Amino acid sequence: MKISCVTTFLMCGNFDNTLAHNLFYVNMETPTQFISRIISNDRISEGFFELSLSWDPRAPVPMPGQFMTVRVGSLAVPLLRRPFAFAGFDADSSSAAIIYQKRGAGTELLAAARPGDELDVIGPLGTPFVIDTDQSKHVIIAGGIGLGPMLFLSSALKSRNIPARFIFGCRNKSLVPDTKMFTDADPQICTDDGSAGFRGTVADYINTNVSLDNSTTIYACGPSPMLTSVNKIAQSSGARCQVSLEAVMACGVGACMGCAVPVVGGGYARVCKEGPVFDGGEVLWERM
Amino acid sequence: MGANVDLSVRIGNGTLANPVGVASGTFGYGGEYEGLVDFSDIGAIYTKAVTLEPRGGNAPPRLVETPSGILNSIGLANVGVEKFISDKLPYLRTLPCAVVVNVAGASEDEYRRVVERLESGCLDSVDTNGSGIFGYEVNVSCPNVHHGGLAFGTDPAQVERLTSSLRELTKRPLIIKLTPNVTDIAVVAKAAEAGGADAVSLINTLVGMVIDVKTRKPVLGAKTGGLSGPAVRPVGVALTCKARRAVSIPIIGMGGISCADDALQYILAGASAVQIGTANFVNPKTAGLVSSGIREYCIGNGISSLKEICGVAVD
Ligand SMILES: Cc1cc2nc3c(=O)[nH]c(=O)nc-3n(C[C@H](O)[C@H](O)[C@H](O)COP(=O)(O)OP(=O)(O)OC[C@H]3O[C@@H](n4cnc5c(N)ncnc54)[C@H](O)[C@@H]3O)c2cc1C
Ligand SMILES: Cc1cc2nc3c(=O)[nH]c(=O)nc-3n(C[C@H](O)[C@H](O)[C@H](O)COP(=O)(O)O)c2cc1C
Ligand code: FES
């Protein structure tokens, strides 16, 4: 099934490096809970799967960076709903996609789900990436389970005819996804062992191959160490940087205060409500 | 017809039309669940703890899943009483369900000042209860703060003194929320009753720890946290039973309730009302499903009022 980006997409002409853009979206459309049906659920690389599911047409349209929570199974283990970022949305067929990694009990169960199975879904949740239309260079960086949301963002930029570089980092060749969604993004692959693409981390690649300046915006999602170094590079080059963060979640809607991350200026922000997309400058990286 | 079943519960001078509430700390200030639940299906919303000053809460990570439960170390992260009144209460007032403010403090004085402020700051309203606040649930049982909370809840003399001190300040229903982290909950429940409480609610979370064997460190930033969810239900039911034998004021039972049968266990053990906590995270509509399930049980068993079955398993 083809997943493309919707046309009703958020753009922001003068994105300034403050919390304001996030606060602006805090009271977006309210999320919906519904029973979705799995359309496909296929392995795309070692331990990674792409799942596409029906999206209730009455629910708000998901945007790149936003996520949903899924009740996996119906027993007390695993108990909490699991959060997953959208990897795509197709308005014509009203279907959404996620890319996930098998990590523990919840994702193990999800990987065993078959087309036609039902999933209890709440979404869309959290803040989306804001496309920085006043910038001339766009660099998208994805690592590990950060792949899904960045592919969604990449297709959104493409549909707007905004050129962007897509850089994907993983440990080795076995983790390079075999999917149309991925090749469509025209990715620069970086592997730690050099078994595919560039040898080294995405940070190494940017340092040696990408010129960054204050007309660049970087959008990144991936493991915390990757985001920390990407943010550092952005800061020193004057590039803007939006990152999507992760935290263990209970409610996913801003009620429990469980997903707190430390922010500059003191206190915490909720990944599920003020995030998951933050301006790199908002996050107190030393305490992450 | 369902209309013949009386599910109402009297707490002090107030009446809850529906015995199923949503527990403090699991439903924020209500608005977070806008669009996901129908608040007329909920008996009462017990707010996140309100303290005198805003509090940021504990260092992350704050959550970890455990077998059939979760361990949390949120702390008393909340907006503080002033912001609660200006930013949260106006919305809460629009809800069709009762609003019970969960109050916390580091000292008797702080608890008093929160209640005083709420009593004085809100009386101008035209709400039926005078303020849009049904009553107070006094959290003397939070395991996630170093001062106050649990420190109060484990000492019966302090519980009695704090209760009678707050009793002077309000005529609204005063509920004391008890911790399971004590040798004998009966003694603490009696102390609350002696201090003038209209009800006791139980249980708050059980102190627990999860250690990551890879890093050899506790997973939670605060090291220990509070255990909740299905895993704690038998503990809550047993303690409800114990409290029921000790006091004659109503008991509001909670801990691991995720369906009507779970709630009925608490009612049969002596609870007059119940709260849903962790299960809201699994399905925000749980409270509504539990209350309709209780109604169906009553209809199916020819019960016209919940009072008929309150405590019958242990009386
Ligand atoms: C906003 C957001 C978006 C996400 N998007 C994706 C995505 O697109 N694809 C994807 O594969 N994963 C995503 N995740 C992470 C995903 O939620 C976890 O991998 C999943 O919950 C693990 O569940 P489990 O039962 O399989 O593993 P568990 O047994 O629960 O945990 C396995 C490991 O994963 C860690 N973990 C558990 N829950 C989370 C969590 N919520 N966030 C981060 N780490 C966690 C645990 O600490 C543990 O090390 C996202 C998380 C967030 C917060
Ligand atoms: C994330 C979280 C936050 C909580 N915060 C509070 C709080 O602020 N005040 C309070 O009295 N109880 C708090 N509790 C305890 C719950 O209200 C309830 O007593 C407990 O979770 C047991 O019920 P459950 O098993 O249904 O969750 C919190 C519980 C959780 C899980
Ligand atoms: S997960 Fe509950 S506040 Fe974010």
XYZ file of C-alpha atoms and ligand atoms in Angstrom:
691
model
C 0.000 0.000 0.000
C 1.226 3.420 -0.867
C 1.574 5.855 1.991
C 1.896 9.446 0.974
C 1.591 12.672 2.805
C -1.584 14.664 3.133
C -1.923 18.119 1.741
C -3.264 19.741 4.914
C 0.188 20.144 6.298
C 1.514 22.571 8.834
C 4.036 25.131 7.770
C 5.558 27.909 9.727
C 7.254 30.788 7.987
C 9.107 32.414 10.811
C 10.012 29.775 13.248
C 11.974 31.416 16.051
C 14.096 29.355 18.380
C 11.758 29.435 21.370
C 9.291 27.278 23.207
C 6.547 29.299 21.613
C 6.057 27.045 18.614
C 5.409 24.104 20.882
C 3.130 25.971 23.224
C 1.226 27.121 20.184
C 0.324 23.548 19.357
C -0.435 22.373 22.887
C -4.138 22.805 22.366
C -4.432 21.381 18.921
C -7.318 19.228 17.859
C -8.294 16.748 20.544
C -7.190 13.165 19.938
C -9.606 10.327 19.252
C -9.772 6.775 20.579
C -10.956 4.170 18.114
C -10.607 0.551 17.061
C -8.373 0.312 14.026
C -7.781 -2.655 11.733
C -4.321 -3.785 10.675
C -3.801 -3.644 6.913
C -0.263 -5.019 6.773
C 2.555 -5.777 9.199
C 5.808 -6.696 7.490
C 9.437 -7.111 8.465
C 11.611 -4.454 6.789
C 15.022 -5.155 8.379
C 16.546 -7.106 11.246
C 14.020 -6.664 14.081
C 12.135 -3.792 12.385
C 8.572 -3.858 11.072
C 6.315 -1.570 9.078
C 2.687 -1.676 10.146
C -0.120 0.010 8.305
C -3.540 0.406 9.861
C -6.909 1.955 9.132
C -7.394 5.495 10.410
C -10.841 6.587 11.580
C -11.832 9.362 9.143
C -13.431 11.254 12.057
C -10.085 11.419 13.890
C -7.774 14.364 13.235
C -5.194 13.915 10.495
C -1.779 12.909 11.912
C 1.225 15.096 11.146
C 4.939 14.202 11.003
C 6.351 14.112 14.558
C 3.027 13.260 16.155
C 2.385 9.843 17.669
C -0.361 7.500 18.744
C -0.668 5.095 21.650
C -1.693 1.511 21.083
C -3.121 -1.024 23.506
C -1.192 -4.141 22.622
C -3.128 -7.278 23.611
C -5.810 -7.236 26.272
C -4.071 -8.692 29.314
C -2.382 -7.087 32.318
C 1.037 -7.805 30.766
C 1.981 -5.685 28.876
C -0.176 -3.195 30.725
C 0.462 0.317 29.459
C -0.378 1.543 25.980
C 2.738 1.804 23.772
C 3.570 5.060 21.940
C 4.596 5.017 18.254
C 5.292 7.917 15.928
C 3.514 8.053 12.571
C 5.626 6.995 9.593
C 3.023 8.011 7.062
C -0.580 8.863 6.404
C -2.709 8.387 3.328
C -5.842 10.489 3.213
C -7.378 8.695 0.216
C -7.454 5.303 1.900
C -7.586 6.807 5.424
C -4.694 4.724 6.654
C -1.631 5.424 8.742
C 1.704 3.653 9.112
C 4.309 3.149 11.813
C 7.788 1.631 11.741
C 8.720 -0.138 14.947
C 11.464 -2.214 16.444
C 10.871 -5.426 18.362
C 12.213 -4.552 21.798
C 10.189 -6.211 24.541
C 6.857 -7.808 25.377
C 4.688 -5.143 23.731
C 6.446 -4.913 20.390
C 6.904 -8.705 20.372
C 3.115 -9.058 20.522
C 2.631 -6.354 17.920
C 4.979 -8.144 15.525
C 2.774 -11.247 15.831
C -0.371 -9.325 14.834
C -1.852 -10.156 11.425
C -3.730 -8.148 8.804
C -7.354 -7.908 9.875
C -6.540 -7.871 13.613
C -7.940 -4.972 15.641
C -5.907 -2.403 17.559
C -7.189 0.084 20.149
C -5.599 3.393 19.125
C -5.513 6.910 20.611
C -4.183 9.737 18.469
C -2.881 11.870 17.031
C -0.924 13.045 20.096
C 1.856 15.551 20.742
C 3.451 18.283 18.668
C 4.465 17.943 14.993
C 7.656 19.082 13.308
C 7.336 22.593 11.980
C 8.570 22.990 8.409
C 10.891 25.949 8.413
C 9.875 27.471 5.078
C 12.142 30.494 5.457
C 15.241 28.277 5.542
C 17.016 27.286 2.341
C 18.602 24.004 3.505
C 16.794 21.117 5.180
C 18.590 18.139 6.698
C 16.647 15.177 8.075
C 18.469 12.796 10.383
C 17.130 9.441 11.524
C 18.551 6.699 13.709
C 17.037 3.448 15.001
C 13.364 3.758 15.911
C 13.462 7.407 14.829
C 13.160 6.273 11.216
C 9.352 6.319 10.956
C 8.648 9.956 11.824
C 11.552 11.168 9.683
C 10.317 9.301 6.610
C 6.926 10.925 7.167
C 8.566 14.347 7.386
C 10.649 13.613 4.301
C 7.564 12.777 2.224
C 5.869 15.918 3.534
C 8.786 18.074 2.378
C 8.809 16.276 -0.966
C 5.129 16.927 -1.554
C 5.874 20.610 -0.939
C 8.792 20.524 -3.368
C 11.179 21.452 -0.580
C 14.501 19.689 -1.205
C 15.993 17.950 1.811
C 18.892 15.625 2.556
C 17.946 12.438 4.374
C 20.635 10.835 6.520
C 20.032 7.497 8.199
C 22.342 5.875 10.729
C 22.427 2.312 12.068
C 24.906 -0.264 13.376
C 25.239 -2.404 10.252
C 23.809 -3.467 6.888
C 21.208 -5.823 8.384
C 19.426 -2.799 9.855
C 19.039 -0.970 6.545
C 15.313 -1.139 5.750
C 14.115 -2.806 2.591
C 11.066 -0.704 1.830
C 9.798 1.695 -0.788
C 9.128 4.342 1.835
C 12.834 4.305 2.659
C 14.209 4.362 -0.894
C 11.738 7.145 -1.760
C 13.540 9.325 0.779
C 16.781 8.923 -1.201
C 18.747 8.246 1.970
C 22.415 8.641 2.766
C 23.141 5.536 4.836
C 25.755 5.542 7.602
C 26.760 2.341 9.391
C 29.029 2.029 12.399
C 30.952 -0.832 10.764
C 30.899 0.491 7.198
C 28.966 -2.558 5.906
C 26.671 -0.174 4.014
C 27.132 3.434 2.936
C 29.352 5.755 4.951
C 31.447 4.243 7.736
C 30.718 6.095 10.965
C 27.912 7.800 12.823
C 25.529 10.343 11.343
C 27.390 12.988 13.355
C 30.675 11.924 11.701
C 28.979 12.133 8.311
C 27.577 15.620 8.894
C 30.902 16.865 10.194
C 32.705 15.751 7.070
C 30.083 15.973 4.302
C 27.387 18.511 5.088
C 27.907 22.243 5.287
C 25.644 23.772 7.879
C 24.921 27.419 8.546
C 22.169 29.622 9.836
C 20.086 29.024 6.734
C 19.889 25.303 7.600
C 17.285 23.502 9.664
C 18.030 20.050 10.992
C 15.175 17.733 11.956
C 16.256 14.698 13.984
C 14.884 11.650 15.749
C 16.850 8.734 17.160
C 18.758 7.519 20.192
C 19.603 10.101 22.832
C 23.397 10.108 22.258
C 22.787 10.768 18.540
C 20.426 13.650 19.276
C 22.873 15.107 21.769
C 25.707 15.212 19.246
C 23.480 16.416 16.398
C 22.242 19.240 18.593
C 25.818 20.179 19.475
C 26.779 20.339 15.810
C 23.700 22.455 15.049
C 24.465 24.886 17.851
C 28.080 25.398 16.805
C 27.145 25.953 13.150
C 24.212 28.256 13.814
C 21.757 25.813 12.218
C 18.291 25.477 13.655
C 17.477 22.080 15.107
C 14.225 20.332 15.919
C 14.437 17.016 17.764
C 11.846 14.404 18.574
C 12.378 12.897 22.044
C 11.295 9.684 23.709
C 10.294 8.887 27.247
C 8.416 6.081 28.911
C 4.772 7.131 28.969
C 1.742 6.167 31.010
C -1.128 8.409 29.873
C 0.262 9.919 26.649
C -2.101 12.890 27.015
C -0.361 15.151 29.542
C -2.136 13.981 32.680
C 0.360 11.893 34.661
C 3.599 13.934 34.447
C 5.445 10.675 33.874
C 7.245 11.579 30.640
C 9.085 14.639 31.959
C 12.340 15.842 30.385
C 14.491 18.610 31.867
C 14.357 21.918 29.991
C 16.565 24.991 29.906
C 15.535 27.570 32.469
C 14.521 24.965 35.033
C 11.694 22.516 35.416
C 10.413 19.902 33.044
C 8.403 19.574 29.870
C 6.131 16.658 29.031
C 7.289 14.678 26.002
C 3.676 13.722 25.237
C 2.272 17.255 25.345
C 4.891 19.986 24.868
C 6.771 17.386 22.756
C 7.741 14.999 21.383
C 9.174 17.602 18.983
C 11.273 20.196 20.783
C 13.607 22.894 19.668
C 17.108 21.555 20.365
C 17.862 24.673 22.408
C 15.012 24.006 24.826
C 16.326 20.689 26.080
C 18.754 20.474 28.991
C 20.956 17.860 27.320
C 23.375 17.453 30.243
C 20.554 16.066 32.339
C 18.935 13.858 29.713
C -34.836 -0.944 34.244
C -31.513 0.472 35.351
C -33.176 3.595 36.647
C -34.303 1.659 39.714
C -30.803 1.000 40.962
C -29.541 3.530 43.490
C -25.789 3.922 43.059
C -25.514 7.185 44.985
C -23.140 7.531 47.907
C -23.293 9.979 50.751
C -19.950 11.393 51.946
C -20.362 13.836 54.823
C -22.846 16.475 53.705
C -22.392 15.684 50.002
C -23.785 13.049 47.684
C -22.015 11.444 44.752
C -24.549 10.279 42.171
C -22.122 7.676 40.831
C -19.680 5.782 43.109
C -16.911 5.457 40.498
C -14.298 8.216 40.452
C -10.951 8.725 38.740
C -7.962 8.698 41.108
C -5.609 11.541 41.885
C -2.563 11.790 39.650
C -4.054 9.682 36.884
C -6.502 12.187 35.387
C -4.572 15.436 35.668
C -7.010 18.310 35.976
C -9.569 16.723 33.668
C -8.951 18.725 30.508
C -6.196 16.372 29.383
C -8.875 13.761 28.639
C -11.209 16.137 26.822
C -12.698 14.347 23.832
C -11.599 10.928 25.089
C -14.138 10.471 27.884
C -17.681 11.522 28.672
C -17.392 13.160 32.088
C -21.035 12.425 32.873
C -20.028 8.728 33.091
C -17.648 9.588 35.940
C -18.760 10.055 39.557
C -15.921 12.291 40.649
C -12.576 13.495 39.462
C -9.940 13.539 42.198
C -7.405 16.106 40.987
C -3.649 15.755 40.900
C -2.267 16.752 44.337
C -2.408 20.507 44.901
C 0.317 22.087 47.036
C 0.806 25.696 48.134
C 3.619 26.402 45.660
C 4.093 24.833 42.215
C 6.297 21.741 42.232
C 8.330 20.322 39.369
C 8.452 16.767 40.619
C 11.249 14.201 40.748
C 14.164 13.631 38.390
C 13.318 11.327 35.451
C 12.922 8.515 34.635
C 9.652 8.548 36.551
C 7.892 5.472 35.243
C 8.612 1.822 34.730
C 6.239 -1.019 33.983
C 6.290 -4.001 36.381
C 4.458 -7.340 36.194
C 0.761 -6.317 35.992
C 1.545 -2.879 37.342
C 3.557 0.285 37.128
C 6.022 1.946 39.446
C 5.976 5.762 39.426
C 8.081 8.423 41.084
C 6.290 11.504 39.763
C 6.456 13.261 43.111
C 3.879 15.961 43.652
C 4.470 17.709 40.311
C 1.630 20.245 40.185
C 0.841 23.836 39.304
C 0.323 25.071 42.884
C -2.881 26.361 44.441
C -2.927 29.817 42.773
C -2.611 28.479 39.241
C -5.003 25.691 40.144
C -7.628 28.298 41.013
C -6.932 30.553 38.038
C -6.153 28.007 35.292
C -7.638 24.646 36.230
C -10.697 25.218 38.383
C -12.672 27.174 35.752
C -12.553 24.163 33.435
C -13.224 21.676 36.235
C -16.307 23.662 37.172
C -17.818 23.073 33.752
C -17.687 19.292 34.185
C -20.847 17.364 35.023
C -19.032 15.281 37.656
C -18.015 16.121 41.231
C -14.552 17.634 41.714
C -12.540 16.525 44.722
C -9.302 18.423 45.263
C -6.411 16.230 46.383
C -4.414 18.336 48.846
C -0.786 17.773 49.814
C 1.805 19.600 51.858
C 5.126 19.341 53.626
C 3.726 20.591 56.942
C 0.408 20.942 58.715
C 0.590 24.650 57.969
C 0.932 24.031 54.208
C -2.090 21.704 54.116
C -4.081 24.326 56.036
C -3.080 27.161 53.738
C -4.082 25.213 50.617
C -7.529 24.442 52.026
C -7.948 28.000 53.346
C -7.028 29.437 49.972
C -9.463 27.156 48.133
C -12.245 27.956 50.603
C -11.682 31.690 50.368
C -10.726 31.927 46.706
C -13.701 30.134 45.259
C -16.777 30.991 47.294
C -17.883 33.702 44.883
C -19.074 31.064 42.436
C -22.729 30.268 41.849
C -22.106 26.541 41.728
C -24.422 24.262 43.708
C -21.614 23.373 46.073
C -20.636 26.995 46.396
C -17.270 26.605 44.705
C -17.370 23.873 42.151
C -15.402 21.860 44.669
C -17.252 18.880 46.104
C -14.696 18.219 48.806
C -11.090 17.501 49.703
C -9.028 14.374 49.613
C -6.065 14.852 51.916
C -3.012 13.046 50.652
C -1.122 11.895 53.731
C 0.264 8.988 51.816
C 2.498 9.993 48.927
C 5.568 7.742 48.973
C 7.423 9.986 46.532
C 8.288 13.008 48.648
C 10.763 13.275 51.474
C 8.779 15.604 53.685
C 5.084 15.427 54.333
C 2.948 12.862 52.587
C 3.868 9.478 53.869
C 5.580 10.960 56.926
C 2.163 12.124 58.108
C 0.269 9.062 57.030
C 2.245 6.562 59.048
C 1.777 8.368 62.377
C -1.783 8.081 63.747
C -1.341 11.012 66.147
C -0.313 13.306 63.287
C -3.169 12.077 61.104
C -5.689 12.869 63.826
C -4.222 16.304 64.478
C -4.041 17.236 60.798
C -7.583 15.996 60.181
C -9.099 17.982 63.047
C -7.098 21.018 62.042
C -8.476 20.862 58.470
C -11.939 20.032 59.776
C -12.065 23.511 61.337
C -11.575 25.053 57.898
C -14.293 23.423 55.841
C -17.765 21.954 55.956
C -17.231 20.201 52.659
C -16.615 16.445 52.621
C -13.149 15.768 54.019
C -11.577 12.508 52.870
C -8.271 11.296 54.286
C -6.262 9.203 51.828
C -4.351 6.437 53.546
C -1.160 4.647 52.694
C -0.795 0.880 52.630
C 2.798 1.330 53.810
C 1.933 0.882 57.499
C 1.853 -1.980 59.968
C -1.798 -1.466 60.864
C -4.059 0.616 58.646
C -6.926 0.240 61.151
C -5.182 2.490 63.652
C -4.601 5.211 61.069
C -8.187 4.969 59.761
C -9.463 5.335 63.335
C -7.265 8.393 63.824
C -8.780 10.029 60.727
C -12.284 9.243 61.974
C -11.468 10.646 65.411
C -10.152 13.822 63.779
C -13.484 14.367 62.062
C -12.950 12.921 58.585
C -16.082 12.192 56.547
C -14.436 9.268 54.764
C -11.129 7.533 54.236
C -9.821 6.553 50.816
C -7.327 3.766 50.255
C -4.915 2.635 48.989
C -2.241 4.967 47.773
C 0.714 3.243 46.095
C 3.037 0.673 47.690
C 6.728 1.560 47.925
C 8.765 -0.418 45.407
C 12.021 -0.500 43.443
C 13.151 -1.857 40.078
C 16.872 -2.353 39.422
C 18.428 -2.479 35.954
C 20.869 -5.371 36.111
C 22.855 -3.981 33.170
C 23.618 -0.634 34.777
C 23.279 -2.091 38.329
C 21.300 0.970 39.323
C 17.656 1.627 40.175
C 15.670 2.429 37.022
C 13.794 5.382 38.512
C 15.550 8.692 39.033
C 14.173 8.830 42.575
C 15.316 5.195 43.069
C 12.070 4.092 44.731
C 8.546 4.655 43.470
C 4.927 3.778 44.166
C 3.443 0.555 42.824
C -0.080 0.596 41.376
C -2.210 -1.330 38.910
C -3.736 -4.829 38.845
C -0.844 -6.257 40.886
C -1.898 -4.356 44.028
C -5.628 -5.130 43.931
C -5.636 -7.972 46.496
C -3.694 -5.740 48.908
C -6.241 -2.939 48.514
C -9.190 -5.282 48.978
C -7.692 -6.754 52.165
C -6.942 -3.319 53.603
C -10.467 -2.105 52.726
C -11.769 -5.010 54.753
C -9.499 -4.134 57.672
C -10.500 -0.476 57.597
C -14.172 -1.417 57.379
C -13.880 -3.283 60.681
C -12.171 -0.303 62.302
C -14.326 2.688 61.313
C -17.944 3.523 60.582
C -17.310 6.401 58.125
C -17.480 5.480 54.405
C -14.461 3.956 52.708
C -13.486 4.842 49.149
C -11.573 1.866 47.794
C -8.947 1.791 45.083
C -5.890 -0.075 43.879
C -5.810 -2.125 40.692
C -9.437 -1.727 39.640
C -9.848 -2.251 35.908
C -13.343 -3.715 35.537
C -16.688 -3.865 37.330
C -15.847 -7.142 39.085
C -12.695 -5.596 40.559
C -14.747 -2.667 41.862
C -17.392 -5.022 43.260
C -14.684 -6.838 45.230
C -13.912 -3.543 46.975
C -17.612 -2.869 47.587
C -18.148 -6.365 48.970
C -15.110 -5.780 51.203
C -16.709 -2.648 52.623
C -16.077 0.244 50.246
C -18.963 2.649 49.579
C -17.293 4.151 46.510
C -14.250 3.384 44.356
C -11.600 5.109 42.267
C -9.912 4.062 39.050
C -6.223 4.961 38.757
C -3.707 3.168 36.558
C -6.471 1.594 34.433
C -7.223 5.063 33.020
C -3.849 4.880 31.263
C -4.828 1.578 29.670
C -8.284 2.780 28.651
C -9.456 6.302 29.565
C -13.053 5.088 29.401
C -12.571 2.553 32.231
C -14.508 4.514 34.897
C -17.596 4.693 32.682
C -17.356 0.985 31.865
C -16.955 0.115 35.560
C -19.973 2.139 36.638
C -22.210 0.681 33.944
C -20.912 -2.786 34.835
C -21.805 -2.248 38.499
C -25.287 -1.158 37.465
C -25.712 -4.289 35.334
C -24.545 -6.467 38.220
C -27.117 -4.852 40.493
C -29.908 -5.339 37.972
C -28.890 -8.933 37.313
C -28.842 -9.726 41.014
C -31.957 -7.860 42.098
C -30.008 -5.271 44.085
C -31.718 -1.896 44.385
C -29.003 -0.063 46.314
C -25.262 -0.597 46.590
C -25.621 -0.309 50.361
C -27.189 -3.767 50.335
C -23.905 -5.376 49.347
C -21.379 -3.026 50.968
C -19.117 -5.149 53.157
C -21.178 -8.332 52.964
C -18.165 -10.471 52.115
C -16.587 -9.753 55.462
C -19.357 -8.732 57.871
C 6.747 9.731 21.301
C 7.318 8.357 21.080
C 7.368 7.847 19.804
C 7.870 6.572 19.586
N 7.916 6.112 18.321
C 8.392 4.897 18.059
C 8.462 4.419 16.737
O 8.061 5.082 15.784
N 8.960 3.183 16.547
C 9.415 2.393 17.582
O 9.877 1.284 17.352
N 9.365 2.837 18.853
C 8.875 4.065 19.128
N 8.855 4.511 20.417
C 9.351 3.654 21.491
C 8.337 2.564 21.816
O 7.236 3.155 22.470
C 8.952 1.511 22.715
O 9.972 0.869 22.008
C 7.940 0.472 23.129
O 7.032 1.047 24.027
C 8.607 -0.702 23.794
O 7.614 -1.577 24.279
P 7.954 -3.094 24.580
O 6.854 -3.641 25.415
O 8.238 -3.817 23.332
O 9.295 -3.022 25.357
P 9.532 -2.903 26.920
O 9.741 -4.282 27.429
O 8.504 -2.067 27.544
O 10.869 -2.092 26.912
C 11.990 -2.494 26.141
C 12.996 -1.390 26.159
O 12.446 -0.194 25.584
C 12.449 0.886 26.499
N 11.168 1.593 26.400
C 9.967 1.141 26.822
N 9.005 2.043 26.594
C 9.601 3.094 26.011
C 9.153 4.344 25.540
N 7.878 4.721 25.642
N 10.036 5.174 25.000
C 11.319 4.811 24.928
N 11.810 3.653 25.349
C 10.980 2.808 25.883
C 12.585 0.259 27.853
O 13.245 1.113 28.754
C 13.412 -0.962 27.564
O 14.773 -0.674 27.512
C 8.348 5.780 20.676
C 8.291 6.290 21.960
C 7.787 7.563 22.177
C 7.751 8.093 23.557
C 1.249 8.332 37.996
C 0.529 8.369 39.313
C 0.439 9.570 40.024
C -0.221 9.626 41.256
N -0.320 10.814 41.915
C -1.028 10.884 43.079
C -1.215 12.129 43.765
O -0.779 13.194 43.317
N -1.926 12.131 44.930
C -2.465 10.977 45.444
O -3.120 11.019 46.482
N -2.309 9.788 44.806
C -1.609 9.715 43.646
N -1.474 8.497 43.003
C -2.063 7.274 43.586
C -3.410 6.913 42.937
O -4.344 7.957 43.144
C -3.955 5.589 43.510
O -4.094 5.711 44.906
C -3.039 4.411 43.235
O -2.483 4.513 41.961
C -3.739 3.048 43.363
O -4.777 2.886 42.428
P -4.589 2.149 40.994
O -3.946 0.820 41.242
O -5.979 2.041 40.428
O -3.709 3.026 40.202
C -0.804 8.438 41.782
C -0.712 7.232 41.058
C -0.065 7.180 39.835
C 0.003 5.874 39.097
S 2.777 10.315 29.537
Fe 1.464 11.154 31.044
S 2.082 13.243 31.017
Fe 3.149 12.416 29.345
